[in-house]
Short mmCIF file of C-alpha atoms in Angstrom, two decimals:
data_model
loop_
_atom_site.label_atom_id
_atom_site.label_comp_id
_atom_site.label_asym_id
_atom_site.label_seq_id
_atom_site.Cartn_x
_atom_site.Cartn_y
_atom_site.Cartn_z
CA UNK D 219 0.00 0.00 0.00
CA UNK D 220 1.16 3.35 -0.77
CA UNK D 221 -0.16 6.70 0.13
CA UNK D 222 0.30 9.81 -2.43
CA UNK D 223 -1.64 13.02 -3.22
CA UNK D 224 -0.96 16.14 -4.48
CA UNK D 225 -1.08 19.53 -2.24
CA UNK D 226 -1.92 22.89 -3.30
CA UNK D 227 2.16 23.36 -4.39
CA UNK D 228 1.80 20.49 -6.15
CA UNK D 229 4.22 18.64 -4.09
CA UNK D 230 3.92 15.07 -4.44
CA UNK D 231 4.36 13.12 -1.64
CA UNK D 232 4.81 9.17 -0.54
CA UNK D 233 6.09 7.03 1.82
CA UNK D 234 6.56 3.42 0.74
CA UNK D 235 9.18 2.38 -2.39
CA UNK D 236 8.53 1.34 -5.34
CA UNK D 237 9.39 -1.77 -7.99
CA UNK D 238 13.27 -2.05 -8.00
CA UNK D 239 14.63 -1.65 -11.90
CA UNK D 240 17.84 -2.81 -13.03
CA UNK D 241 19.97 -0.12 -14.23
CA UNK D 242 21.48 3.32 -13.45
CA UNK D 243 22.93 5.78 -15.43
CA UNK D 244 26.96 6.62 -15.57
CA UNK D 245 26.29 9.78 -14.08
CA UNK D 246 24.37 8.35 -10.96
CA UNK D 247 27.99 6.19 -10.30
CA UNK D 248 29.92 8.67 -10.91
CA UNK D 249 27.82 10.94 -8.65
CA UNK D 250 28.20 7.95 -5.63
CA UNK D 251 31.48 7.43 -6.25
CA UNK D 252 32.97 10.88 -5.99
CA UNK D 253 30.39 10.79 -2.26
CA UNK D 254 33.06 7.77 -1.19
CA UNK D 255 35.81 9.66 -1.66
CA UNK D 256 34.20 13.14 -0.04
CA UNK D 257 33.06 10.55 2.41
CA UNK D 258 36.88 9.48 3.13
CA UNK D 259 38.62 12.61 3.49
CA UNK D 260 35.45 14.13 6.01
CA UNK D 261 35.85 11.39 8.26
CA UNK D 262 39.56 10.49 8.71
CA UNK D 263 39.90 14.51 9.72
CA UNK D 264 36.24 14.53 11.42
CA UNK D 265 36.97 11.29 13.74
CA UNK D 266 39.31 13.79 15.43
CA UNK D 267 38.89 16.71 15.34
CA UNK D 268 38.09 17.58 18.92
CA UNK D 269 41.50 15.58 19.47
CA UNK D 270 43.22 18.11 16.51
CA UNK D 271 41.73 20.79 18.46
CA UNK D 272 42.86 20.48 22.07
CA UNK D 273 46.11 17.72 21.02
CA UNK D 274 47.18 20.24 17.93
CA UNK D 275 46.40 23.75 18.88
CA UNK D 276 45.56 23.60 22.67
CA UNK D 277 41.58 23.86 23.08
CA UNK D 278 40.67 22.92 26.25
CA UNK D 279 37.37 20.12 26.11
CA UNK D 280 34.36 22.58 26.11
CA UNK D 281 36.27 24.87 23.10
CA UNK D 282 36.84 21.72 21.23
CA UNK D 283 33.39 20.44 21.69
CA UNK D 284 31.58 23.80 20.88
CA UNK D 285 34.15 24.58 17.58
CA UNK D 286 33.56 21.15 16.42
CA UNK D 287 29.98 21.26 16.63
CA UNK D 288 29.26 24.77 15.35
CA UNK D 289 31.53 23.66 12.11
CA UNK D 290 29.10 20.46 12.29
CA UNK D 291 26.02 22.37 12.65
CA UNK D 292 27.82 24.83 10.34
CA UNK D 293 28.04 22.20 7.29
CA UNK D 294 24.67 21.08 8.07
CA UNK D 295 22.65 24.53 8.07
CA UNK D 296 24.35 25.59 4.96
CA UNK D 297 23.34 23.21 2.70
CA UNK D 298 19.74 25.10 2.72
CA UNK D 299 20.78 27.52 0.56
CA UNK D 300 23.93 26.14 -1.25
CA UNK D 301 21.56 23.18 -1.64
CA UNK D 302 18.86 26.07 -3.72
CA UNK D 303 22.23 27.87 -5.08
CA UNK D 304 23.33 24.42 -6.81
CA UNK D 305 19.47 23.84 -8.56
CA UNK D 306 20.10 27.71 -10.69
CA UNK D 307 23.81 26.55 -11.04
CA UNK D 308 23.74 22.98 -12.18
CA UNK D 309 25.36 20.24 -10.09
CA UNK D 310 28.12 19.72 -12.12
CA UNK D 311 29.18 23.36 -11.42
CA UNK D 312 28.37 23.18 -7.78
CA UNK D 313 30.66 20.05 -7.16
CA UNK D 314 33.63 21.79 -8.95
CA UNK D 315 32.97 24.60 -6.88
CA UNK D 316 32.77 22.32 -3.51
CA UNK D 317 35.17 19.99 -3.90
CA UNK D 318 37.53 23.06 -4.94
CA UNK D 319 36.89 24.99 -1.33
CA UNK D 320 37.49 21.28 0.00
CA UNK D 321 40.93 20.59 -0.93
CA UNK D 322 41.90 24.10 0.22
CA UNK D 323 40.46 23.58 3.26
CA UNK D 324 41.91 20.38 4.32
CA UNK D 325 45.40 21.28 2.80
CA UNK D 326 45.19 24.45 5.45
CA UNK D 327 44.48 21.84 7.71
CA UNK D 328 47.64 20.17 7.47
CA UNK D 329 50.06 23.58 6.50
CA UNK D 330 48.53 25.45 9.78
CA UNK D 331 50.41 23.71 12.24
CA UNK D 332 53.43 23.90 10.31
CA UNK D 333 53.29 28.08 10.52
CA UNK D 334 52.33 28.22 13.76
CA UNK D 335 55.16 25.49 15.02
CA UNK D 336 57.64 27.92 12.99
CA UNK D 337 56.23 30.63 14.62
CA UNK D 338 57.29 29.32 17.82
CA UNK D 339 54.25 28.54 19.63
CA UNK D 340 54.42 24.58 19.67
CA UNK D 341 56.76 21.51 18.79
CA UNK D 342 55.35 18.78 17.00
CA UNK D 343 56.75 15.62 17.60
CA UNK D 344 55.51 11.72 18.95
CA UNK D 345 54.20 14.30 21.71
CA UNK D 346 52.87 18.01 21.28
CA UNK D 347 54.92 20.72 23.44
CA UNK D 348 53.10 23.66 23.35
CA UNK D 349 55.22 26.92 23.99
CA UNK D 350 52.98 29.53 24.12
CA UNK D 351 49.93 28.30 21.87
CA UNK D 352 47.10 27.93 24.24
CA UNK D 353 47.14 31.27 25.27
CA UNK D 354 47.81 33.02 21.51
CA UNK D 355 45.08 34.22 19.60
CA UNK D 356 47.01 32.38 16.48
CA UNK D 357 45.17 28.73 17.33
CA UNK D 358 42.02 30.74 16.16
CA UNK D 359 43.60 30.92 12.30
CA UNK D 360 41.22 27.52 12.38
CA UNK D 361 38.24 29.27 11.69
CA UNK D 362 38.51 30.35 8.59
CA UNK D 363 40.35 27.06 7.29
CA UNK D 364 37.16 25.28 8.71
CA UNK D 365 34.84 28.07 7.45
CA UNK D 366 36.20 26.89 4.03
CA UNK D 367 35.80 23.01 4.65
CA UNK D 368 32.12 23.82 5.99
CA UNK D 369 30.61 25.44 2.40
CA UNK D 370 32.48 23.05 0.07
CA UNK D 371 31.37 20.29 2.00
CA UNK D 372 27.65 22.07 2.57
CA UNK D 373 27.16 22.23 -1.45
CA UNK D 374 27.90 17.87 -1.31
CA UNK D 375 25.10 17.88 1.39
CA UNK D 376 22.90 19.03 -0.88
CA UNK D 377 24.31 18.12 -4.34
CA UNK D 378 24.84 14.40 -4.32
CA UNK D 379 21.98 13.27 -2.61
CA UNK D 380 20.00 15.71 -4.88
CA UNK D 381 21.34 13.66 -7.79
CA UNK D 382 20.58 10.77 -7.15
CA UNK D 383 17.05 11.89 -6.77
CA UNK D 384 17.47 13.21 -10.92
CA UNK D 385 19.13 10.35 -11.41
CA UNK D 386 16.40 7.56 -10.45
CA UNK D 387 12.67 7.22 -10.66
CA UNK D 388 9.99 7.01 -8.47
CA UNK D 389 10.23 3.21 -8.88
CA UNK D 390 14.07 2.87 -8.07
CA UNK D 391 14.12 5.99 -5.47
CA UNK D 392 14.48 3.40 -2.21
CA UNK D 393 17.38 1.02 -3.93
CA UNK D 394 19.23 4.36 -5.41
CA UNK D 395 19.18 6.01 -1.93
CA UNK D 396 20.32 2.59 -0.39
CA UNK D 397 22.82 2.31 -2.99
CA UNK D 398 24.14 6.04 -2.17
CA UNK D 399 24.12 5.02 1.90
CA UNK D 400 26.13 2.26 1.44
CA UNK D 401 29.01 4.33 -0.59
CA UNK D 402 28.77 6.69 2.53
CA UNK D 403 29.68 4.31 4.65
CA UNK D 404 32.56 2.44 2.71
CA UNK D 405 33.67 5.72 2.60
CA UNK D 406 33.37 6.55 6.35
CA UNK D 407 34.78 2.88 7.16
CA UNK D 408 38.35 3.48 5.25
CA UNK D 409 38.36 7.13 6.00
CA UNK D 410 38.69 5.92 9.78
CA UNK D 411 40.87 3.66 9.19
CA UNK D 412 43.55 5.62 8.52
CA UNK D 413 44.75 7.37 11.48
CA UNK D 414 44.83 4.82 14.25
CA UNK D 415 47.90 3.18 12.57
CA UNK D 416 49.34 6.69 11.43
CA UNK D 417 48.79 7.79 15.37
CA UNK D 418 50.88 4.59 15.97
CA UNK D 419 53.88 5.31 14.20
CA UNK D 420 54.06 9.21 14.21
CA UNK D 421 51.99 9.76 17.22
CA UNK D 422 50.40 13.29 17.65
CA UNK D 423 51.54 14.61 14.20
CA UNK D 424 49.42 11.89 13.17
CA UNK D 425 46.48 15.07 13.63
CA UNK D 426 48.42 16.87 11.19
CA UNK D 427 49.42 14.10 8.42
CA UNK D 428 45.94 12.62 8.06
CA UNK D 429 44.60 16.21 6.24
CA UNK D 430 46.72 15.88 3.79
CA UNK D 431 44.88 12.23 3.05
CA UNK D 432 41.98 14.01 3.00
CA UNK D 433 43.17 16.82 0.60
CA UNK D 434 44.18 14.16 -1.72
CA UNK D 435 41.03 12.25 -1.80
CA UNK D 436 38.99 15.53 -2.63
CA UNK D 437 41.43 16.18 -5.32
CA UNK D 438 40.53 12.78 -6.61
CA UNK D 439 37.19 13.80 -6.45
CA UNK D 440 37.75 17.37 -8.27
CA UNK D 441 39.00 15.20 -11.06
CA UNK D 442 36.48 12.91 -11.43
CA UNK D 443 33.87 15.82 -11.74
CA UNK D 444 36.05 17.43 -14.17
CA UNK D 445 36.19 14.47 -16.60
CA UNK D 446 33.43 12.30 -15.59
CA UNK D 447 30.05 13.95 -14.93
CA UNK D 448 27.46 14.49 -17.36
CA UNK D 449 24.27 14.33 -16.67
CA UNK D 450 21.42 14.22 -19.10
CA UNK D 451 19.15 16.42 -16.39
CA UNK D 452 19.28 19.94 -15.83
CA UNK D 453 19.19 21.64 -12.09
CA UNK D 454 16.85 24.49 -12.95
CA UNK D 455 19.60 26.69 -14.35
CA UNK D 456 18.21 29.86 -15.02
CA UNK D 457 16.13 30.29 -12.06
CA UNK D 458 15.18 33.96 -10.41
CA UNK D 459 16.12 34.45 -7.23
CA UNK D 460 12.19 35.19 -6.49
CA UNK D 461 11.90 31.91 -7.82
CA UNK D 462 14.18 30.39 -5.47
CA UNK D 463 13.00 32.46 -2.66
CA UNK D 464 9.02 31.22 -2.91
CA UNK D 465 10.42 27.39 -3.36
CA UNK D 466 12.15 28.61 0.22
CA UNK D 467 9.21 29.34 1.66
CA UNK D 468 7.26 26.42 0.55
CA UNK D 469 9.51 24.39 2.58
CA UNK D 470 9.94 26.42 5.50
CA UNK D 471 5.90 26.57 5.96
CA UNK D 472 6.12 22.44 5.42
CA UNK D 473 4.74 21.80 8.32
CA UNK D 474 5.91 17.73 8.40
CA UNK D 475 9.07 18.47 7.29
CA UNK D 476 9.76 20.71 10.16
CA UNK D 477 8.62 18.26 12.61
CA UNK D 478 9.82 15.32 11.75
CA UNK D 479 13.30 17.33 10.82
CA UNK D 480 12.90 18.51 14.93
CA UNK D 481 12.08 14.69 15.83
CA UNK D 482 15.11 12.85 14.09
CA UNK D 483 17.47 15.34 15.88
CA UNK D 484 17.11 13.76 18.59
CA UNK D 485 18.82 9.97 16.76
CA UNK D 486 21.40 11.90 15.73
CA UNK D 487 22.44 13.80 18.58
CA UNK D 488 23.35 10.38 19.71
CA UNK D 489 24.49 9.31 16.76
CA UNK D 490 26.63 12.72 17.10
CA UNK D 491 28.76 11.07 20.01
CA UNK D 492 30.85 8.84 18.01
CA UNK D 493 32.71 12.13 17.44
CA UNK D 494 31.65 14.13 20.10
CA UNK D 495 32.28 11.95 23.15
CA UNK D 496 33.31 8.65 22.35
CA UNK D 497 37.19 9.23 21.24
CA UNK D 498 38.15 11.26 24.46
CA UNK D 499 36.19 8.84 26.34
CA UNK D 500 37.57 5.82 25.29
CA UNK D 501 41.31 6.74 25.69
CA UNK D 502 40.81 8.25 29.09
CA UNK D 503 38.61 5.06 30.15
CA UNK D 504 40.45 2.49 28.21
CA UNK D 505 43.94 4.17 27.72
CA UNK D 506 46.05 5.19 25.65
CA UNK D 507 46.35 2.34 23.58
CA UNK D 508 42.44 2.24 23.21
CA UNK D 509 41.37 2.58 18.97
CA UNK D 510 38.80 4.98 18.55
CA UNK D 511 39.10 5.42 14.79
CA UNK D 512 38.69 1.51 14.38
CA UNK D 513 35.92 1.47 17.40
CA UNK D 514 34.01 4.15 14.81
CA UNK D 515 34.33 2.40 12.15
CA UNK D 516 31.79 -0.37 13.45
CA UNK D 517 29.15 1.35 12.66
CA UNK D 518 29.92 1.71 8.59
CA UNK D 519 30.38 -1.66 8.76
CA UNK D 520 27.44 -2.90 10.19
CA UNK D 521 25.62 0.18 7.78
CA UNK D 522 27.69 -1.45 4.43
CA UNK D 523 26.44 -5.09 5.46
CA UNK D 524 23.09 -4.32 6.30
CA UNK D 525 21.16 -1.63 4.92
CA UNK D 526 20.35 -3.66 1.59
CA UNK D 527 18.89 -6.16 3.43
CA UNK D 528 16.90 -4.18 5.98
CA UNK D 529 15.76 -2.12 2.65
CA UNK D 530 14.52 -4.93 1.19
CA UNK D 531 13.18 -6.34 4.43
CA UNK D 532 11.20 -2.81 4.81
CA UNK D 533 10.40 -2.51 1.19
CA UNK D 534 6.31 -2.94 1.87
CA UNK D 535 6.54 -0.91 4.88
CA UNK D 536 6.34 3.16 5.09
CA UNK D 537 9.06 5.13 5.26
CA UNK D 538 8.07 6.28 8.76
CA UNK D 539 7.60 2.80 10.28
CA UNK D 540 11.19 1.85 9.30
CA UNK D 541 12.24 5.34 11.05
CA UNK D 542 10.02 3.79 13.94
CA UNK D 543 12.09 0.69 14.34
CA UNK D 544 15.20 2.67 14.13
CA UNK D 545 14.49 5.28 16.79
CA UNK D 546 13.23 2.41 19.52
CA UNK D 547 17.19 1.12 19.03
CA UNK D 548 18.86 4.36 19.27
CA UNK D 549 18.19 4.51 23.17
CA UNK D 550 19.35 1.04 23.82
CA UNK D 551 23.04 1.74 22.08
CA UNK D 552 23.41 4.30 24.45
CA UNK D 553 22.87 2.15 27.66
CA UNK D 554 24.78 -0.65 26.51
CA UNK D 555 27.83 2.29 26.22
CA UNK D 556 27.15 3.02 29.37
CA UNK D 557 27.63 -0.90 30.95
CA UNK D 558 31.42 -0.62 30.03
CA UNK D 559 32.01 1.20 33.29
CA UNK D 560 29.46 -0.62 35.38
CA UNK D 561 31.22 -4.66 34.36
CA UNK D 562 33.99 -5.77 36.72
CA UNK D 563 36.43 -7.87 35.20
CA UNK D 564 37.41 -7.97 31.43
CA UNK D 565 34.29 -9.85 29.61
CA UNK D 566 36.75 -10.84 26.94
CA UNK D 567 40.99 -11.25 27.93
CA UNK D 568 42.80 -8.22 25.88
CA UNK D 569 39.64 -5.93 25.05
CA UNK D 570 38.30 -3.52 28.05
CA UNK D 571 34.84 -3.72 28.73
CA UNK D 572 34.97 0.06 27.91
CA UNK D 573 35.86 -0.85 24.37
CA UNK D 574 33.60 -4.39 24.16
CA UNK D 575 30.45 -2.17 25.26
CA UNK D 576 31.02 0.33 23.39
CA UNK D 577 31.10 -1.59 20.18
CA UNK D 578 27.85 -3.52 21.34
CA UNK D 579 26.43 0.20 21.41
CA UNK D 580 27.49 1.28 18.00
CA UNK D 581 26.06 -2.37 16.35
CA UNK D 582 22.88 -1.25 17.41
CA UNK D 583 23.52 2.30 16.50
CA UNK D 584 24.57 1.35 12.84
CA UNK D 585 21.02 -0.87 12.71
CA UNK D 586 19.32 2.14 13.47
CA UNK D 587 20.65 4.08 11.29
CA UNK D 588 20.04 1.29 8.10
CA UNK D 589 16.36 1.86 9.07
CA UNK D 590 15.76 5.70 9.45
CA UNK D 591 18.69 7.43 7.29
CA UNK D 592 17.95 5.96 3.60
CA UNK D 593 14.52 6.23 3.76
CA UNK D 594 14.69 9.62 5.34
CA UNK D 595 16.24 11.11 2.04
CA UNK D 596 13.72 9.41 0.13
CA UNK D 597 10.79 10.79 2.01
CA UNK D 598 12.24 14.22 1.82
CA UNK D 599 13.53 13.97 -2.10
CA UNK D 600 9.62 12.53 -3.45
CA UNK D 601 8.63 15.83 -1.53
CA UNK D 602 10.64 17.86 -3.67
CA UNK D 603 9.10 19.79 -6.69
CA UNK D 604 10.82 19.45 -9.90
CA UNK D 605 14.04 21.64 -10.32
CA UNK D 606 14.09 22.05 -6.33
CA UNK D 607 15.94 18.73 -5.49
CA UNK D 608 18.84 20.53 -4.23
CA UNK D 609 16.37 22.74 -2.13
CA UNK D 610 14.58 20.04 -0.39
CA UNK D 611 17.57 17.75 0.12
CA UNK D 612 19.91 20.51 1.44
CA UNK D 613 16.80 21.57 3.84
CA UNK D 614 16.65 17.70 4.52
CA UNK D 615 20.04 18.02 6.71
CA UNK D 616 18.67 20.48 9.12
CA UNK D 617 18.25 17.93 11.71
CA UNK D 618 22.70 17.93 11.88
CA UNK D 619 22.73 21.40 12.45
CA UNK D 620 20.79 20.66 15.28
CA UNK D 621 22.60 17.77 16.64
CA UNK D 622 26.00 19.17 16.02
CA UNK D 623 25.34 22.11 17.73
CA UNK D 624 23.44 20.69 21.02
CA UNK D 625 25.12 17.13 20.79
CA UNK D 626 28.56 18.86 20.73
CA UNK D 627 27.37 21.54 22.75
CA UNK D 628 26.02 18.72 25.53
CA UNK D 629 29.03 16.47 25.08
CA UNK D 630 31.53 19.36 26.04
CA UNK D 631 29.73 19.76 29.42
CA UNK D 632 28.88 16.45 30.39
CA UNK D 633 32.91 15.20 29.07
CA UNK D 634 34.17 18.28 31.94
CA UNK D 635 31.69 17.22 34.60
CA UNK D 636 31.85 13.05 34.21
CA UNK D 637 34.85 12.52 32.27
CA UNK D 638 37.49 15.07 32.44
CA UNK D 639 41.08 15.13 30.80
CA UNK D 640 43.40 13.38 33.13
CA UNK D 641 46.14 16.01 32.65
CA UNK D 642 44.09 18.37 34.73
CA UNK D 643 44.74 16.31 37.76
CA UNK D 644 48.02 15.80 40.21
CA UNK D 645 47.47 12.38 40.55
CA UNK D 646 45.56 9.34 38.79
CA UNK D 647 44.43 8.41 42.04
CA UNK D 648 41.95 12.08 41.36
CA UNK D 649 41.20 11.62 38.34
CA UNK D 650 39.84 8.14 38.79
CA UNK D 651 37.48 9.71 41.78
CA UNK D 652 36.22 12.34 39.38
CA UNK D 653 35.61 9.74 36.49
CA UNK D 654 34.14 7.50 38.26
CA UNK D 655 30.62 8.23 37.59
CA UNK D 656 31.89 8.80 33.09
CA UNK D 657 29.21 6.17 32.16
CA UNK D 658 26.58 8.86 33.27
CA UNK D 659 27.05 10.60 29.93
CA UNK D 660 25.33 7.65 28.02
CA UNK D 661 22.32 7.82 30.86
CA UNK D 662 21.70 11.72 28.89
CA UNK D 663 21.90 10.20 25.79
CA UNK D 664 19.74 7.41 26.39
CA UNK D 665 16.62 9.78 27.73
CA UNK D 666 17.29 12.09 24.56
CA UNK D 667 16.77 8.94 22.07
CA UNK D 668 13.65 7.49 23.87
CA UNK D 669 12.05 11.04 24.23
CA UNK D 670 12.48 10.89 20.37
CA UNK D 671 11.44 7.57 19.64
CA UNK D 672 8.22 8.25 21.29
CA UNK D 673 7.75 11.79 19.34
CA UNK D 674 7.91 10.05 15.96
CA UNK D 675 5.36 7.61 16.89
CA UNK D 676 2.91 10.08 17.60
CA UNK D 677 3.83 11.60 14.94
CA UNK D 678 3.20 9.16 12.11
CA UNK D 679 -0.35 8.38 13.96
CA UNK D 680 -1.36 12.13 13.72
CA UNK D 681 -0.35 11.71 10.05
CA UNK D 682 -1.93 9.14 9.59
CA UNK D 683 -5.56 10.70 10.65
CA UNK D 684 -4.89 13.53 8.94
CA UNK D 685 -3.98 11.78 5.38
CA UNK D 686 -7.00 9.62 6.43
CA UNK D 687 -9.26 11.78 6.89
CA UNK D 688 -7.99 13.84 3.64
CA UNK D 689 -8.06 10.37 1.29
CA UNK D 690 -12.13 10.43 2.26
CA UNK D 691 -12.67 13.77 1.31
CA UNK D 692 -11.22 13.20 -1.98
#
């Protein structure tokens, strides 16, 4: 069963996929496969960044935390008008233009801490020795290198997942979109790969190296673009900016949109604390030697083996009851993080329950996420009007502005209160007393999932009456 009609804006609107066909055009591929390496290069840097922040320039938790998340939220919020900027330009200009600002960005990621190491203000080494840097105004040369990062990467938010919408029908929307989340996660899995065994051999310039990874990956992608692309569909070149500025408004006064957009911030304000919390809390927990890069990367594996299969396993349901099933897991994950402090002795000989429980947490995470992410973007892109994909799909990423800003926001307070960076402390003996209540951080999390879980479910049955009750006026 599928419900669609047509509103006054002649918006057309469903929730359940449609018959799978058996092809996709070269400019759908090349569209996914320039995401994997965008995909690559965000997450080996983004994984840690908060680390990069406080280990590289001298941020203390909370300024890590709330830089972090306002470049999150940042990358997230833009995307609402790059995302309407990229339908009058064309796509294929917009991802020349964003994966331009993207290698400049990351390569000032790596060449900052050169000039402000020859400045005198730090040595870089196996171990950072800062010499004046924390208290310099110089650290804060990284907001404009991540201003830059934050609208290339905004105009992909927007752009690829807008193509993919051109690039499909309404009958192979749901396996396109699945198709696209499983090249985001291959891409997030090696992207995190990467610096656990480059933090191994160089240590803390590891920070530093890994951007230049991630500049040559987006150079990769540049390329690609460049010699690759061609679509057969247009983007609504040629469009007023009174044009653009009444499709703006149609979505803005989309009442659904805007409250289910407010509803699925709360998943991924959890979701959030793989980079927010989880790699400062799993080396001070676990120690040093603890992984976080290869502890994150659970959950793009679990997304690359199973979101195919829970597609296909959801493929008569609506898109809102999959997002159901997801959100009721979401507040589990976060109390099975929280165990690893609670267990006595090691569960399994060599792996901390810190580390054990905090994989458990991220499976069930990454099964969340196979149920509510894909079939988000297609409930937002059969929404979108033709020539306003990039519109609705940019707006679509509202709910990360959101949860990089509060998640962020929350993890910076909660890390300083529950889990605070052993260097501030004389002893370990103190710093083990005022840690040893850390797994309280997950207990926030785990209230902020259910409290959404239970929103979307009234949710859908309001909707549900309302379409009802609509389908028997008709």
């Amino acid at each position: 069963m599928r419900l669609i009609f047509t509103n006054k804006h002649n918006i057309r609107m469903t929730q359940s996929p449609q018959k799978v066909s058996k092809g996709f055009t070269k400019a759908f591929w090349v569209s996914n496969t320039v995401e994997l390496f965008e995909r690559m290069a965000y997450y080996a840097v983004f994984i840690v960044l908060t680390i990069y922040l406080s280990t590289i320039l001298g941020f203390n938790d909370f300024e890590a935390s709330m830089i972090s998340g306002l470049f999150s939220g940042g990358l997230y919020l833009l995307p609402i008008f790059t995302g309407a900027y990229a339908d009058k330009i064309g796509f294929r200009k917009s991802m020349i233009v964003a994966f331009s600002l993207l290698s400049v960005g990351y390569l000032g990621l790596g060449i900052l801490p050169t000039l402000l190491e020859a400045a005198g203000l730090v040595e870089y080494g196996k171990v950072t020795r800062f010499t004046g840097l924390p208290d310099s105004d110089s650290r804060w040369m990284i907001v404009p290198v991540l201003f830059v990062i934050m609208v290339g990467g905004s105009f992909i938010k927007s752009i690829i997942s807008a193509s993919v919408a051109k690039e499909t029908t309404e009958a192979t929307r749901a396996r396109g979109y699945s198709i696209f989340y499983m090249m985001v996660n291959i891409g997030a899995f090696t992207g995190k790969t990467v610096i656990d065994p480059l933090r191994n051999v160089i240590g803390d310039q590891a920070y530093i190296y890994i951007n230049y990874f991630s500049a040559a990956m987006t150079i990769m992608a540049l390329l690609s673009v460049i010699l690759l692309y061609k679509s057969t569909h247009t983007a609504g070149e040629g469009k007023s900016m009174r044009e653009i500025g009444q499709g703006f408004l149609r979505i803005v006064t989309n009442w659904r949109l805007l409250i289910l957009i407010l509803i699925v911030t709360g998943f991924w304000m959890v979701q959030q604390q793989l980079y927010a919390t989880m790699p400062k809390y799993v080396i001070r927990m676990a120690g040093e030697t603890a992984k976080p890069g290869w502890i994150a990367n659970v959950n793009p594996f679990v997304v690359v083996c199973c979101v195919s299969f829970v597609t296909r396993l959801m493929a008569k349901r609506s898109a809102i009851t999959s997002m159901n099933i997801g959100m009721f897991l979401i507040p589990f994950s976060a109390l099975l993080m929280a165990c690893g402090n609670l267990l006595g002795n090691d569960v399994i000989s060599g792996m901390s329950n810190i580390t054990l429980m905090m994989i458990a947490g991220i499976v069930i995470q990454a099964l969340a996420e196979c149920f509510i992410s894909p079939r988000y973007l297609e409930y937002f892109s059969l929404q979108a009007p033709k020539g306003e994909e990039g519109m609705y799909l940019g707006f679509s990423h509202l709910h990360s502005f959101l949860s990089s800003i509060f998640g962020f926001g929350i993890a910076g307070v909660l890390l300083t209160k529950y889990c605070p960076d052993p260097v501030l402390f004389e002893t370990r003996e103190a710093w083990e007393a005022a840690s040893a209540n850390a797994h309280y951080i997950w207990y926030y999390f785990a209230a902020i999932g259910l409290i959404s879980a239970l929103a979307l479910l009234v949710f859908a049955k309001i909707t549900a009456s309302i379409d009802k009750k609509k389908k028997g006026t008709v």
